[in-house]
GROMACS .gro file of C-alpha atoms in nm:
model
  445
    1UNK     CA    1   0.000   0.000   0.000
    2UNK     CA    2   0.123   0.388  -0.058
    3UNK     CA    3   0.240   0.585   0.230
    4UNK     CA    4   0.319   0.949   0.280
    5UNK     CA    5   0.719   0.903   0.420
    6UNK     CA    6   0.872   1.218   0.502
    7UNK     CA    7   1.313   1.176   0.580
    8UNK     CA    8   1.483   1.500   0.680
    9UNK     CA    9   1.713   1.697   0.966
   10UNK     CA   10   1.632   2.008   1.154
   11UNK     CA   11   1.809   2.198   1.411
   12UNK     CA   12   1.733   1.974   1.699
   13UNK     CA   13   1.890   1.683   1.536
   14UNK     CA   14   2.145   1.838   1.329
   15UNK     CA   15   2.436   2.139   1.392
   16UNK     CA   16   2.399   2.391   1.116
   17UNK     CA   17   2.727   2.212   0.974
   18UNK     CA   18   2.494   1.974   0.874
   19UNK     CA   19   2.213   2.146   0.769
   20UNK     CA   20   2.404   2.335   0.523
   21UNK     CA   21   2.543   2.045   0.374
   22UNK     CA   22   2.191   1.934   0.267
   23UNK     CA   23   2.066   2.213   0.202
   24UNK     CA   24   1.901   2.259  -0.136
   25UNK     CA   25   1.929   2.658  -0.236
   26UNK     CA   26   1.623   2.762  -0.519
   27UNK     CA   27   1.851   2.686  -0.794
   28UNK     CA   28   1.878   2.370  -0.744
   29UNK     CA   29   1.538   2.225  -0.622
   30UNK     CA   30   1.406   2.124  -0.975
   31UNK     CA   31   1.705   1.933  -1.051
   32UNK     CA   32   1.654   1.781  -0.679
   33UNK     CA   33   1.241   1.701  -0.737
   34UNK     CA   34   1.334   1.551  -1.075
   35UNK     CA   35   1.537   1.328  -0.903
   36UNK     CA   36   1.310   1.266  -0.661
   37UNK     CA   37   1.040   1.178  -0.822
   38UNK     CA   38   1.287   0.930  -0.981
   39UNK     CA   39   1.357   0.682  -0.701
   40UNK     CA   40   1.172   0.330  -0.809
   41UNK     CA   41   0.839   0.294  -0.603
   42UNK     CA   42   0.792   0.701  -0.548
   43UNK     CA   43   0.542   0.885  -0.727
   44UNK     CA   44   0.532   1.209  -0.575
   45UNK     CA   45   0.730   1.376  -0.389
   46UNK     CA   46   0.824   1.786  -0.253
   47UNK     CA   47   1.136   1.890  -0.087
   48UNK     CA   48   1.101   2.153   0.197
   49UNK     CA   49   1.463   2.330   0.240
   50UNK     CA   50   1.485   2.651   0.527
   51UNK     CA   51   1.797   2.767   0.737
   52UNK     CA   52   1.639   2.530   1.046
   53UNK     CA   53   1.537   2.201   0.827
   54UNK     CA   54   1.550   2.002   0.539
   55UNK     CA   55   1.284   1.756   0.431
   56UNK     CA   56   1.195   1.486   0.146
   57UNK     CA   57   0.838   1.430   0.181
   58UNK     CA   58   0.755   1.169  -0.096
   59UNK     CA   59   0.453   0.904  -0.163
   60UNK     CA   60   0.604   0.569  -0.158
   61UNK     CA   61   0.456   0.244  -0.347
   62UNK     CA   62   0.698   0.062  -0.128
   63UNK     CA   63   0.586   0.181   0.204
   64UNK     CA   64   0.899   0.180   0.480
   65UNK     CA   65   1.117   0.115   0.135
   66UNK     CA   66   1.060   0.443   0.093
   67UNK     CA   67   1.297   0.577   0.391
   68UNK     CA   68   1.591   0.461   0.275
   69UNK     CA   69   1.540   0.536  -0.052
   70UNK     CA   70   1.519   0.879   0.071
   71UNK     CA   71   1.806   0.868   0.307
   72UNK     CA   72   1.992   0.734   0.011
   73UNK     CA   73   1.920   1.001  -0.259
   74UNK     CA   74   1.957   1.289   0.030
   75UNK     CA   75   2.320   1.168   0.068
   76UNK     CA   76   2.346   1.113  -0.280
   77UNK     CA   77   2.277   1.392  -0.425
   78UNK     CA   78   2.490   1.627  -0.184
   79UNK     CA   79   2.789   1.370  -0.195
   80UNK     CA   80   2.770   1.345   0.200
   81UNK     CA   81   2.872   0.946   0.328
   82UNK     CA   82   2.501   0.816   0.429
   83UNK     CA   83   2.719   0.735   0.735
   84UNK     CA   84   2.747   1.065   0.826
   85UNK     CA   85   2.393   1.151   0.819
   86UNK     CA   86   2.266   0.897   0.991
   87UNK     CA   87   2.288   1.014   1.323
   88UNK     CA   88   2.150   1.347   1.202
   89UNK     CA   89   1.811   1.202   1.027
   90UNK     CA   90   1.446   1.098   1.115
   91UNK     CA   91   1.172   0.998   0.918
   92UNK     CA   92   0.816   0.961   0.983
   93UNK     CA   93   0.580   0.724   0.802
   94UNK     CA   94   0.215   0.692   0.733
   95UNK     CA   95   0.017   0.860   1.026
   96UNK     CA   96   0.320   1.021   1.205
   97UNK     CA   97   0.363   1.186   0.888
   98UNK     CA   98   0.072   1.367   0.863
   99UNK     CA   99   0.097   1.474   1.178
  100UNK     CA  100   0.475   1.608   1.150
  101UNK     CA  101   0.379   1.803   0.845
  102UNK     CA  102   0.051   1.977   1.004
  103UNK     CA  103   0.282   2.051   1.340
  104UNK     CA  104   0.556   2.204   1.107
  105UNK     CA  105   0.321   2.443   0.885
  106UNK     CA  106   0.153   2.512   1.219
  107UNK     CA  107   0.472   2.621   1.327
  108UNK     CA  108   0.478   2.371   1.650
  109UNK     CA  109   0.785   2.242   1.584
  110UNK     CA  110   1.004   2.532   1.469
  111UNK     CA  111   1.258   2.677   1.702
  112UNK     CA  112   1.058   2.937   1.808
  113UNK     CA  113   0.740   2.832   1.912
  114UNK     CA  114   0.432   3.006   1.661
  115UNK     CA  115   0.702   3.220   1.421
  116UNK     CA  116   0.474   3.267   1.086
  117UNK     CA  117   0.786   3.225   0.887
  118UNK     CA  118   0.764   2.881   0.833
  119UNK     CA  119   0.442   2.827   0.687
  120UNK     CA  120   0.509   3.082   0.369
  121UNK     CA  121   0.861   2.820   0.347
  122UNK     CA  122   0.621   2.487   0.342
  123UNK     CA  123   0.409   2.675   0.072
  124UNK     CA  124   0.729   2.777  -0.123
  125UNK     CA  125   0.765   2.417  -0.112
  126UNK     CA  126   0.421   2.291  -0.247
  127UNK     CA  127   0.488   2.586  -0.543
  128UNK     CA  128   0.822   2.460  -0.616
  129UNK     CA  129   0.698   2.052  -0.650
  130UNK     CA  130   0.354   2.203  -0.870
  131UNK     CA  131   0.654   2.398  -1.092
  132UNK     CA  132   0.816   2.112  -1.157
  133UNK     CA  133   0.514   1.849  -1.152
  134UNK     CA  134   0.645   1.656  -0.885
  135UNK     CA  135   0.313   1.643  -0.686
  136UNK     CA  136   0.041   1.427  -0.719
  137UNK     CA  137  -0.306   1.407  -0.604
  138UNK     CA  138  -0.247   1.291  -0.252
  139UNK     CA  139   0.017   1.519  -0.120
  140UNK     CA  140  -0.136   1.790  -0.338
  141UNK     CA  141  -0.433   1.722  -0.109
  142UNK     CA  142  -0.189   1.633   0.238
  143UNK     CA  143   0.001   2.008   0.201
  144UNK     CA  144  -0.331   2.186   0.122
  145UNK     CA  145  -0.481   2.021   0.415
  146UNK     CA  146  -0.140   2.145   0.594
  147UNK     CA  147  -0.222   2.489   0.451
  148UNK     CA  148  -0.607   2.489   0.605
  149UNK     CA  149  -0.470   2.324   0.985
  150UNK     CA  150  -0.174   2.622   1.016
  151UNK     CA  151  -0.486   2.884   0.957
  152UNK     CA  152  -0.734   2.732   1.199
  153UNK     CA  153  -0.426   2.689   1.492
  154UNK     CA  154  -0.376   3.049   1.427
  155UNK     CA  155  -0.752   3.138   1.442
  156UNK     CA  156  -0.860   2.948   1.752
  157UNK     CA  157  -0.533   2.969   1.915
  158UNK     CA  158  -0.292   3.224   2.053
  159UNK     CA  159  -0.029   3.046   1.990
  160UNK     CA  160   0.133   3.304   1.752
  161UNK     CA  161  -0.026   3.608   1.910
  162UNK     CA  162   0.214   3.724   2.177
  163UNK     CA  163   0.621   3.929   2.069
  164UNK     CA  164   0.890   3.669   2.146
  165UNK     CA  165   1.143   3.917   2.008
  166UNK     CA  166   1.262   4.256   2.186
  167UNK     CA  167   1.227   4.453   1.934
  168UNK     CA  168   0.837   4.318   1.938
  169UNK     CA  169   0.818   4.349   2.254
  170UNK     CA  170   0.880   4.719   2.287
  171UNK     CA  171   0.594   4.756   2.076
  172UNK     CA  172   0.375   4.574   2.231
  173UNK     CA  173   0.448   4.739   2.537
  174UNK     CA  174   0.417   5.093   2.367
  175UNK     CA  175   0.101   5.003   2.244
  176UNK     CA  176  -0.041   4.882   2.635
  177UNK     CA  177   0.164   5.223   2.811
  178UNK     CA  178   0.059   5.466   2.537
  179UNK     CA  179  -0.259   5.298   2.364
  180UNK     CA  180  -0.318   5.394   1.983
  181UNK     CA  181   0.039   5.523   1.791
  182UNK     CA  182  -0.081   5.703   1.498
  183UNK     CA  183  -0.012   6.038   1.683
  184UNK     CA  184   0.292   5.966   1.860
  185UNK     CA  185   0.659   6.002   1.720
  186UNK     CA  186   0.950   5.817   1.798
  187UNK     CA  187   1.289   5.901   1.888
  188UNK     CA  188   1.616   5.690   1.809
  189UNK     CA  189   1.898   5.752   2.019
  190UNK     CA  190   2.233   5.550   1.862
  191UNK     CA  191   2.151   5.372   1.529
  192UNK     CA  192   2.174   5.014   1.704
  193UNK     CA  193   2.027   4.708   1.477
  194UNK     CA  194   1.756   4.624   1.752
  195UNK     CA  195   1.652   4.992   1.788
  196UNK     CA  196   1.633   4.981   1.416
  197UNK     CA  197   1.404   4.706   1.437
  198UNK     CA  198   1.143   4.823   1.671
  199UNK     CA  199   1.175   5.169   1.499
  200UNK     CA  200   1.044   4.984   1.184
  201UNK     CA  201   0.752   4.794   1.384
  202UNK     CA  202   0.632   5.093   1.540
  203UNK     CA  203   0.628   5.283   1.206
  204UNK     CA  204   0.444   4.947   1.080
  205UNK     CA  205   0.275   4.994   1.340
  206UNK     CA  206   0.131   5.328   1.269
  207UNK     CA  207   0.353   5.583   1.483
  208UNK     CA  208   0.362   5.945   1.352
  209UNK     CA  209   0.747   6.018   1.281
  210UNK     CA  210   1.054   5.972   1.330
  211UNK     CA  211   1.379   6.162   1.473
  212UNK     CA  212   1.714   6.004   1.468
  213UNK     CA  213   2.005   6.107   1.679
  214UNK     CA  214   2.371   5.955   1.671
  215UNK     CA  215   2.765   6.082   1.776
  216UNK     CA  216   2.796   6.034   1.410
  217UNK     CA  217   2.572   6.241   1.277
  218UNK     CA  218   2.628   6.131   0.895
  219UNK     CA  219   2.480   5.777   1.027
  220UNK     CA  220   2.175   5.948   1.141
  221UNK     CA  221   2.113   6.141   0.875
  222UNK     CA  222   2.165   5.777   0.675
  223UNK     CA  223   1.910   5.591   0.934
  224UNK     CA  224   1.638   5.922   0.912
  225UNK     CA  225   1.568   5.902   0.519
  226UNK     CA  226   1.539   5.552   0.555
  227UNK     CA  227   1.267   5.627   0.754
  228UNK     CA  228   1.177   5.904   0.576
  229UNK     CA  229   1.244   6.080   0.941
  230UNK     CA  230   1.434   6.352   1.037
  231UNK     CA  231   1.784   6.346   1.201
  232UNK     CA  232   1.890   6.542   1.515
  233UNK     CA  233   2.242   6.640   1.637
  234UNK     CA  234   2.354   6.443   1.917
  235UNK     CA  235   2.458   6.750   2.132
  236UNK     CA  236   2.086   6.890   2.064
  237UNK     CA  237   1.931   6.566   2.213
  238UNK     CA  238   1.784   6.785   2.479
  239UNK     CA  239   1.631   7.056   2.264
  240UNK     CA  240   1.458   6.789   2.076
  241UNK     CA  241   1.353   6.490   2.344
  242UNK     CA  242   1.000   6.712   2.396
  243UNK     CA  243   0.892   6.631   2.050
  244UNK     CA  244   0.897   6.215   2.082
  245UNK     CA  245   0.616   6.025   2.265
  246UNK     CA  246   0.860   5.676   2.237
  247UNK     CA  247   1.213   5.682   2.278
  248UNK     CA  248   1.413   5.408   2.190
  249UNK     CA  249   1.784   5.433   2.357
  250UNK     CA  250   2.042   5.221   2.233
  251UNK     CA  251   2.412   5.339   2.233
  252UNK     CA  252   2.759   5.245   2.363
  253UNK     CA  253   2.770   5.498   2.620
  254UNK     CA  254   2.941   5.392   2.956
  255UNK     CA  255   2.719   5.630   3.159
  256UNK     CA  256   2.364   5.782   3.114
  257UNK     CA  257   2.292   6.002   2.878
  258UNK     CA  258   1.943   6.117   3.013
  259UNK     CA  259   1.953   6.129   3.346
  260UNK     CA  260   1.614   6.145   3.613
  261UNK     CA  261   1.671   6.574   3.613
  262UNK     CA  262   1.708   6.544   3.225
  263UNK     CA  263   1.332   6.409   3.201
  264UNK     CA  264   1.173   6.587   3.463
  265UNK     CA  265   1.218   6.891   3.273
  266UNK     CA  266   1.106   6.719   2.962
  267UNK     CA  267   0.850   6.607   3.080
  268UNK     CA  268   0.750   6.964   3.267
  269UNK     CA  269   0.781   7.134   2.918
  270UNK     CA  270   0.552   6.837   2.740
  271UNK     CA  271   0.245   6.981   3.072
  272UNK     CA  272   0.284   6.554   3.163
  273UNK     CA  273   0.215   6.402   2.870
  274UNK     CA  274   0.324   6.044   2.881
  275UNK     CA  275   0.704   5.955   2.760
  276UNK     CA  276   0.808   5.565   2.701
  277UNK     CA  277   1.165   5.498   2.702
  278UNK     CA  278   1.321   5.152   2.571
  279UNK     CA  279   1.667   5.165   2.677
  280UNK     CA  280   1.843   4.864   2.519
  281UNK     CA  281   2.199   4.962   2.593
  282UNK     CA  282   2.420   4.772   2.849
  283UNK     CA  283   2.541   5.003   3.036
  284UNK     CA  284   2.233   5.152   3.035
  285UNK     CA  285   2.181   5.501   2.878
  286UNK     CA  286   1.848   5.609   3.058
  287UNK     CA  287   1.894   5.680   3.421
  288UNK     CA  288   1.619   5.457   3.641
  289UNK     CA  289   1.520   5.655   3.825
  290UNK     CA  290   1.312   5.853   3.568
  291UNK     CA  291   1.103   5.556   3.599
  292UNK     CA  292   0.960   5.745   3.954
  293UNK     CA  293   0.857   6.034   3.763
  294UNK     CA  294   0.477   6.079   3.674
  295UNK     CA  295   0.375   5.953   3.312
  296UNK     CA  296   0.743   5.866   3.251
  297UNK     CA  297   0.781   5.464   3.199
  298UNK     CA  298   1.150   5.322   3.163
  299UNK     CA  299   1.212   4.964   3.091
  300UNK     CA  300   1.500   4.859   3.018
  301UNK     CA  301   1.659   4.524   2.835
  302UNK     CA  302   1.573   4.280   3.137
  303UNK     CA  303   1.213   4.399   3.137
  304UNK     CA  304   1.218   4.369   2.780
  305UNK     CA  305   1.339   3.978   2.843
  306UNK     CA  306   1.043   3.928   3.116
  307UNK     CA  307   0.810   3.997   2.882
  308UNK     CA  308   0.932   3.797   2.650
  309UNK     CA  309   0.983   3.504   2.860
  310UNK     CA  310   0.585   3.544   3.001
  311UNK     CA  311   0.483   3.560   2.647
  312UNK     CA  312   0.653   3.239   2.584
  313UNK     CA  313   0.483   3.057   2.848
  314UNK     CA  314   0.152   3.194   2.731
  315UNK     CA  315   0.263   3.053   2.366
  316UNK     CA  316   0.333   2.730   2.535
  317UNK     CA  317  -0.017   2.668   2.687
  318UNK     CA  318  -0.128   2.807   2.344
  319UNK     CA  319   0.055   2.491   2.230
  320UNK     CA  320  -0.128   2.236   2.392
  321UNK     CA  321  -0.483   2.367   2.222
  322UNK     CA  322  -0.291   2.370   1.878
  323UNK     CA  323  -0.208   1.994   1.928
  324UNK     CA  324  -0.551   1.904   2.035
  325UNK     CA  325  -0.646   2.055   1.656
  326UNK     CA  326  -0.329   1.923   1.510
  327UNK     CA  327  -0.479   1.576   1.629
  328UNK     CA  328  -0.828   1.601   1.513
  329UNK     CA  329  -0.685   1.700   1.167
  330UNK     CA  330  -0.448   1.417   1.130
  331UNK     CA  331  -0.781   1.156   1.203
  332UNK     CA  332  -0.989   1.310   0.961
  333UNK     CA  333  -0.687   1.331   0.659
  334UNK     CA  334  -0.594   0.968   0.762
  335UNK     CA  335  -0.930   0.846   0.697
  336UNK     CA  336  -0.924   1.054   0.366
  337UNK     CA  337  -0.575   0.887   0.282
  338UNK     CA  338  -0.747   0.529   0.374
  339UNK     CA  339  -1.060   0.626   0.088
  340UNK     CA  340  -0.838   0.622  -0.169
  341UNK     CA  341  -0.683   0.265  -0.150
  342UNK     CA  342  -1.053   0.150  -0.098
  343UNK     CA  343  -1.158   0.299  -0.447
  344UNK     CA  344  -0.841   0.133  -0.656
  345UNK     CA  345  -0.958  -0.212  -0.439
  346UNK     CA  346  -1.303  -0.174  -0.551
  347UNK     CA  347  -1.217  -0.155  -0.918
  348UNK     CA  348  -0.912  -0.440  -0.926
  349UNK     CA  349  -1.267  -0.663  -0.787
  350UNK     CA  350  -1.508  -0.557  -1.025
  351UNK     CA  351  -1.204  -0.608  -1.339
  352UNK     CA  352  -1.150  -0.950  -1.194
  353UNK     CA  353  -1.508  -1.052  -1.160
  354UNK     CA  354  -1.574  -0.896  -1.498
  355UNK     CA  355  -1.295  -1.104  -1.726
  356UNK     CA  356  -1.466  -1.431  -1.550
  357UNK     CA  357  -1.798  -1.354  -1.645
  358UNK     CA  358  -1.669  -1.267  -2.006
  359UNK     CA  359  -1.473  -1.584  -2.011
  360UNK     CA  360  -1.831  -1.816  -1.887
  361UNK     CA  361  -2.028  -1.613  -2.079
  362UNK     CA  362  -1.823  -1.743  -2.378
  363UNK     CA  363  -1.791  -2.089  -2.299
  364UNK     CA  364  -2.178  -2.088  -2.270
  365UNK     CA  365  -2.242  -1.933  -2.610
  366UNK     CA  366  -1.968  -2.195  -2.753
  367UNK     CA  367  -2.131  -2.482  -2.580
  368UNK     CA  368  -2.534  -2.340  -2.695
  369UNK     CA  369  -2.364  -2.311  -3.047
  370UNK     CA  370  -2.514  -2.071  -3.326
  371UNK     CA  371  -2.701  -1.918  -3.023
  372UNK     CA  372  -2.982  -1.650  -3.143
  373UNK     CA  373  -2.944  -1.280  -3.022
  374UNK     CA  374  -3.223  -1.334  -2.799
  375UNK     CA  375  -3.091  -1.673  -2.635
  376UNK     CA  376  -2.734  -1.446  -2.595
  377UNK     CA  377  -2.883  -1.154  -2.461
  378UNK     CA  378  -3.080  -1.411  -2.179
  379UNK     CA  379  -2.659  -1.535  -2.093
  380UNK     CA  380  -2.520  -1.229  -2.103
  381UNK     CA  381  -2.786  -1.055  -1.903
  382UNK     CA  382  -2.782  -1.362  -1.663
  383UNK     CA  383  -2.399  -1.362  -1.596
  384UNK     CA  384  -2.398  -0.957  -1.528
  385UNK     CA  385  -2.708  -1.022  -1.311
  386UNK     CA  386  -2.498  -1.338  -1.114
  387UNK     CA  387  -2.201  -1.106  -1.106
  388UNK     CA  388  -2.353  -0.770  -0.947
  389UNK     CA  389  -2.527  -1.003  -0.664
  390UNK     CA  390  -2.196  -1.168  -0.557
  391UNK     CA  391  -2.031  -0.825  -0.565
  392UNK     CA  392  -2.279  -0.628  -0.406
  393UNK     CA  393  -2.194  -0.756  -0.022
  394UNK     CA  394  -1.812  -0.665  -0.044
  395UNK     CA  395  -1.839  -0.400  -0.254
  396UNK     CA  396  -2.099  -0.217  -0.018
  397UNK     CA  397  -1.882  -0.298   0.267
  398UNK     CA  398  -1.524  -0.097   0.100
  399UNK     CA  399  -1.754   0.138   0.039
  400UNK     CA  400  -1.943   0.185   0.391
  401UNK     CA  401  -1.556   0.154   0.542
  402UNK     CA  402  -1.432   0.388   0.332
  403UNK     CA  403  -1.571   0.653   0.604
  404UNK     CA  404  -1.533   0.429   0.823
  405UNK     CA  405  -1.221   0.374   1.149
  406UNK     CA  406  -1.064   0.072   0.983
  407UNK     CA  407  -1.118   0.100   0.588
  408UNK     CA  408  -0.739  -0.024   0.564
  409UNK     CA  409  -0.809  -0.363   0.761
  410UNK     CA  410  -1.108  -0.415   0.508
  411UNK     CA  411  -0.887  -0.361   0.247
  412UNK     CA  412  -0.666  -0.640   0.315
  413UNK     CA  413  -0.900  -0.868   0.367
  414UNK     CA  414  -1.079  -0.848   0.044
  415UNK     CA  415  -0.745  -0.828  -0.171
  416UNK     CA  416  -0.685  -1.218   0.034
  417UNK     CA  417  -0.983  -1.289   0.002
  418UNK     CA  418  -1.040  -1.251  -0.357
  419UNK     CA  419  -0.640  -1.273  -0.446
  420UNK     CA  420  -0.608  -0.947  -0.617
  421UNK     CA  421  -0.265  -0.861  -0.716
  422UNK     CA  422  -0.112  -0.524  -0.573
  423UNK     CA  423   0.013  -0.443  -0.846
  424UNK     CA  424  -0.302  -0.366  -0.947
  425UNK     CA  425  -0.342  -0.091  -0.755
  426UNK     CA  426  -0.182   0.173  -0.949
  427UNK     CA  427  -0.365   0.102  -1.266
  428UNK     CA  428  -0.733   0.074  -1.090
  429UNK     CA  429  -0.635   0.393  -0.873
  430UNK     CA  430  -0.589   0.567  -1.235
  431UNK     CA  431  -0.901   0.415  -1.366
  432UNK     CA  432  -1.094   0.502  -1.092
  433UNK     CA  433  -0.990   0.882  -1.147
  434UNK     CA  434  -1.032   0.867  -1.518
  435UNK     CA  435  -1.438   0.745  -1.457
  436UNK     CA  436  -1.453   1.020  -1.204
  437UNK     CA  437  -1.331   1.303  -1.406
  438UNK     CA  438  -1.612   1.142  -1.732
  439UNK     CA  439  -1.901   1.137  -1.455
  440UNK     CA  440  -1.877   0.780  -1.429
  441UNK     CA  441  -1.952   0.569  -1.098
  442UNK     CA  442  -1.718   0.303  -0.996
  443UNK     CA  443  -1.839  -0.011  -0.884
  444UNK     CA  444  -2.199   0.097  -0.913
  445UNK     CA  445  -2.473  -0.197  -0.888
   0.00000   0.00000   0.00000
């Protein structure tokens, strides 16, 4: 029977030493999928290649044959000793495939916990095998499926909702201190890259403006049009600190720059209105104690880190409802994935059943000799009659299973049963497809 087999490394289970040695960069993927697709006993297959894993998720004819096969052409077709690898790679087969797939788009298993990234990488991946013509109808099914089970985590979950970065985090927090941005303006202080960042969230964000101050001035003026902001002389920090709402402080000072007397007269000339300084410089550049001052809120890159670190807990019991979907999903595609070695079973039977009433209804005619058409009509009409009877029973049964818990168990028994070849499969599971797309039934009584 066919099984989804997916063979791959990620960053638990493999040093980025590794991982870059199987990497496949875009250049090279339809080269790779062509030689996928070419291993005896696959028929479709899509390669899934990010800085944190790399995956060969194929159908295999050959069921577990299908892992090593995979290991095989991995190593292969990087030139890395299988021997080296092996410590390095896992597979999952049938059902634990499925539900590797839906926790990787879902972004349960990426290295940190609900980052959107990945799913835009798994649907790179689906584009790149459809490019190429690599996938088939059942993974082009199992990643769309993926597709639909990463949206609904996000919708009924939060498991994606809360910043797990600092630059995130500061505007999250700005957003809770301050409330709506798009009147307030933002100051930089130093041009460092994790002020940078949150400067471009809370512009993304909807903030006002932005002023830019550095020792260099020639690097602020760089960072401002960036930002289409304006840039401020460092030694006129003080004449310009009234105009920003947000002040992101990030320098390489080895002593405060603003200290508490600095602000209180800020924040006298500003008649109180609320001030939010991020100061991610160690040492510090924003003097504590401002922190006592009314409407003046300091946090600094420990507070920063607390949030963070609460926000990960949150995304972890987040987690827990995103399995319980991730499990639901993985029932109802498996049952799916059983349907459709149920319909190639039900038309190897019928084809079987059929060439031995042909065969009896010739013998008959042969042994009735110059038969009228009336007296062959009666045969033939008697034989199809015999032959949808005896079918009827198992037939109805594949059929009733097919929605059934254990459609794979009647499977089996009715291939013994009625010794139909497996080879078979393939060719009926074609058929089957080619009377569905004409409007024809399969198996119909």
């Amino acid at each position: 029977m066919s099984e989804i087999v997916i063979v791959g490394l990620n960053h638990r289970t493999a040093p980025v030493e590794v991982r870059e040695r199987l990497a496949f960069p875009a250049d090279t993927v339809g080269h790779a999928l062509r030689g996928l697709r070419e291993i005896d006993g696959v028929s479709e297959g899509v390669i899934l290649s990010t800085c944190n894993r790399v995956e060969a998720c194929v159908l295999s004819e050959s069921g577990y044959g299908g892992v090593e096969s995979v290991k095989e052409f991995l190593a292969g077709f990087h030139g890395v000793p299988i021997g080296e690898l092996s410590d390095h790679l896992y597979h999952h087969l049938g059902e634990g495939a499925v539900r590797h797939l839906f926790r990787v788009s879902s972004s349960l298993d990426s290295m940190v916990l609900g980052e959107p990234q990945i799913l835009g990488q798994v649907k790179d991946a689906y584009g790149y095998a459809c490019e190429f013509k690599t996938i088939g109808p059942v993974l082009d099914k199992f990643f769309t499926k993926a597709f639909s089970v990463a949206k609904r985590v996000r919708t009924e979950t939060r498991v994606a909702n809360s910043a797990v970065s600092v630059s995130y985090a500061a505007v999250e927090l700005a957003k809770k201190i301050l409330g709506d941005l798009p009147d307030k303006v933002v100051m930089l202080i130093g041009a460092g890259e994790m002020c940078e960042l949150a400067a471009r969230h809370l512009l993304s964000a909807g903030a006002k403006g932005i002023l830019v101050t550095n020792r260099t001035f020639e690097r602020a003026v760089h960072l401002a049009e960036e930002f289409d902001g304006t840039a401020v002389r460092f030694e006129e920090l003080g004449v310009h600190l009234k105009r920003a709402d947000i002040i992101l402080s990030s320098t390489g000072s080895p002593h405060f720059i603003l200290k508490r007397e600095d602000v209180e007269a800020v924040i006298r000339i500003r008649r109180n209105r609320p001030m939010f300084f991020i100061d991610m410089a160690v040492p510090r550049d924003i003097d504590p104690d401002a922190n006592e001052i009314d409407n003046v809120y300091v946090y600094d890159i420990d507070d920063l880190n607390n949030v963070i670190e609460t926000n990960l807990e949150e995304r972890q019991r987040e987690a827990a409802l995103a399995e319980e979907i991730v499990v639901a999903e993985v029932a109802g595609f498996r049952r799916w994935l059983d349907s459709q070695q149920v319909t190639p079973t039900i038309v190897s039977l019928r084809r079987k059943f059929d060439e031995v009433r042909q065969a009896e209804v010739a013998k008959a005619l042969s042994a009735l000799g110059t038969a009228d058409p009336k007296t062959r009509k009666v045969v033939e009409s008697l034989a199809s009659s015999i032959l949808n009877k005896v079918l009827h029973a198992p037939i109805a049964s594949l059929k009733r299973e097919a929605n059934g818990r254990r459609p794979m168990e009647m499977v089996t028994v009715v291939r013994e049963i009625f010794d139909l070849p497996e080879e078979e499969a393939e060719g009926a599971r074609e058929g089957a497809e080619r009377a569905s797309e004409q409007g024809g039934t399969i198996g119909g009584q």
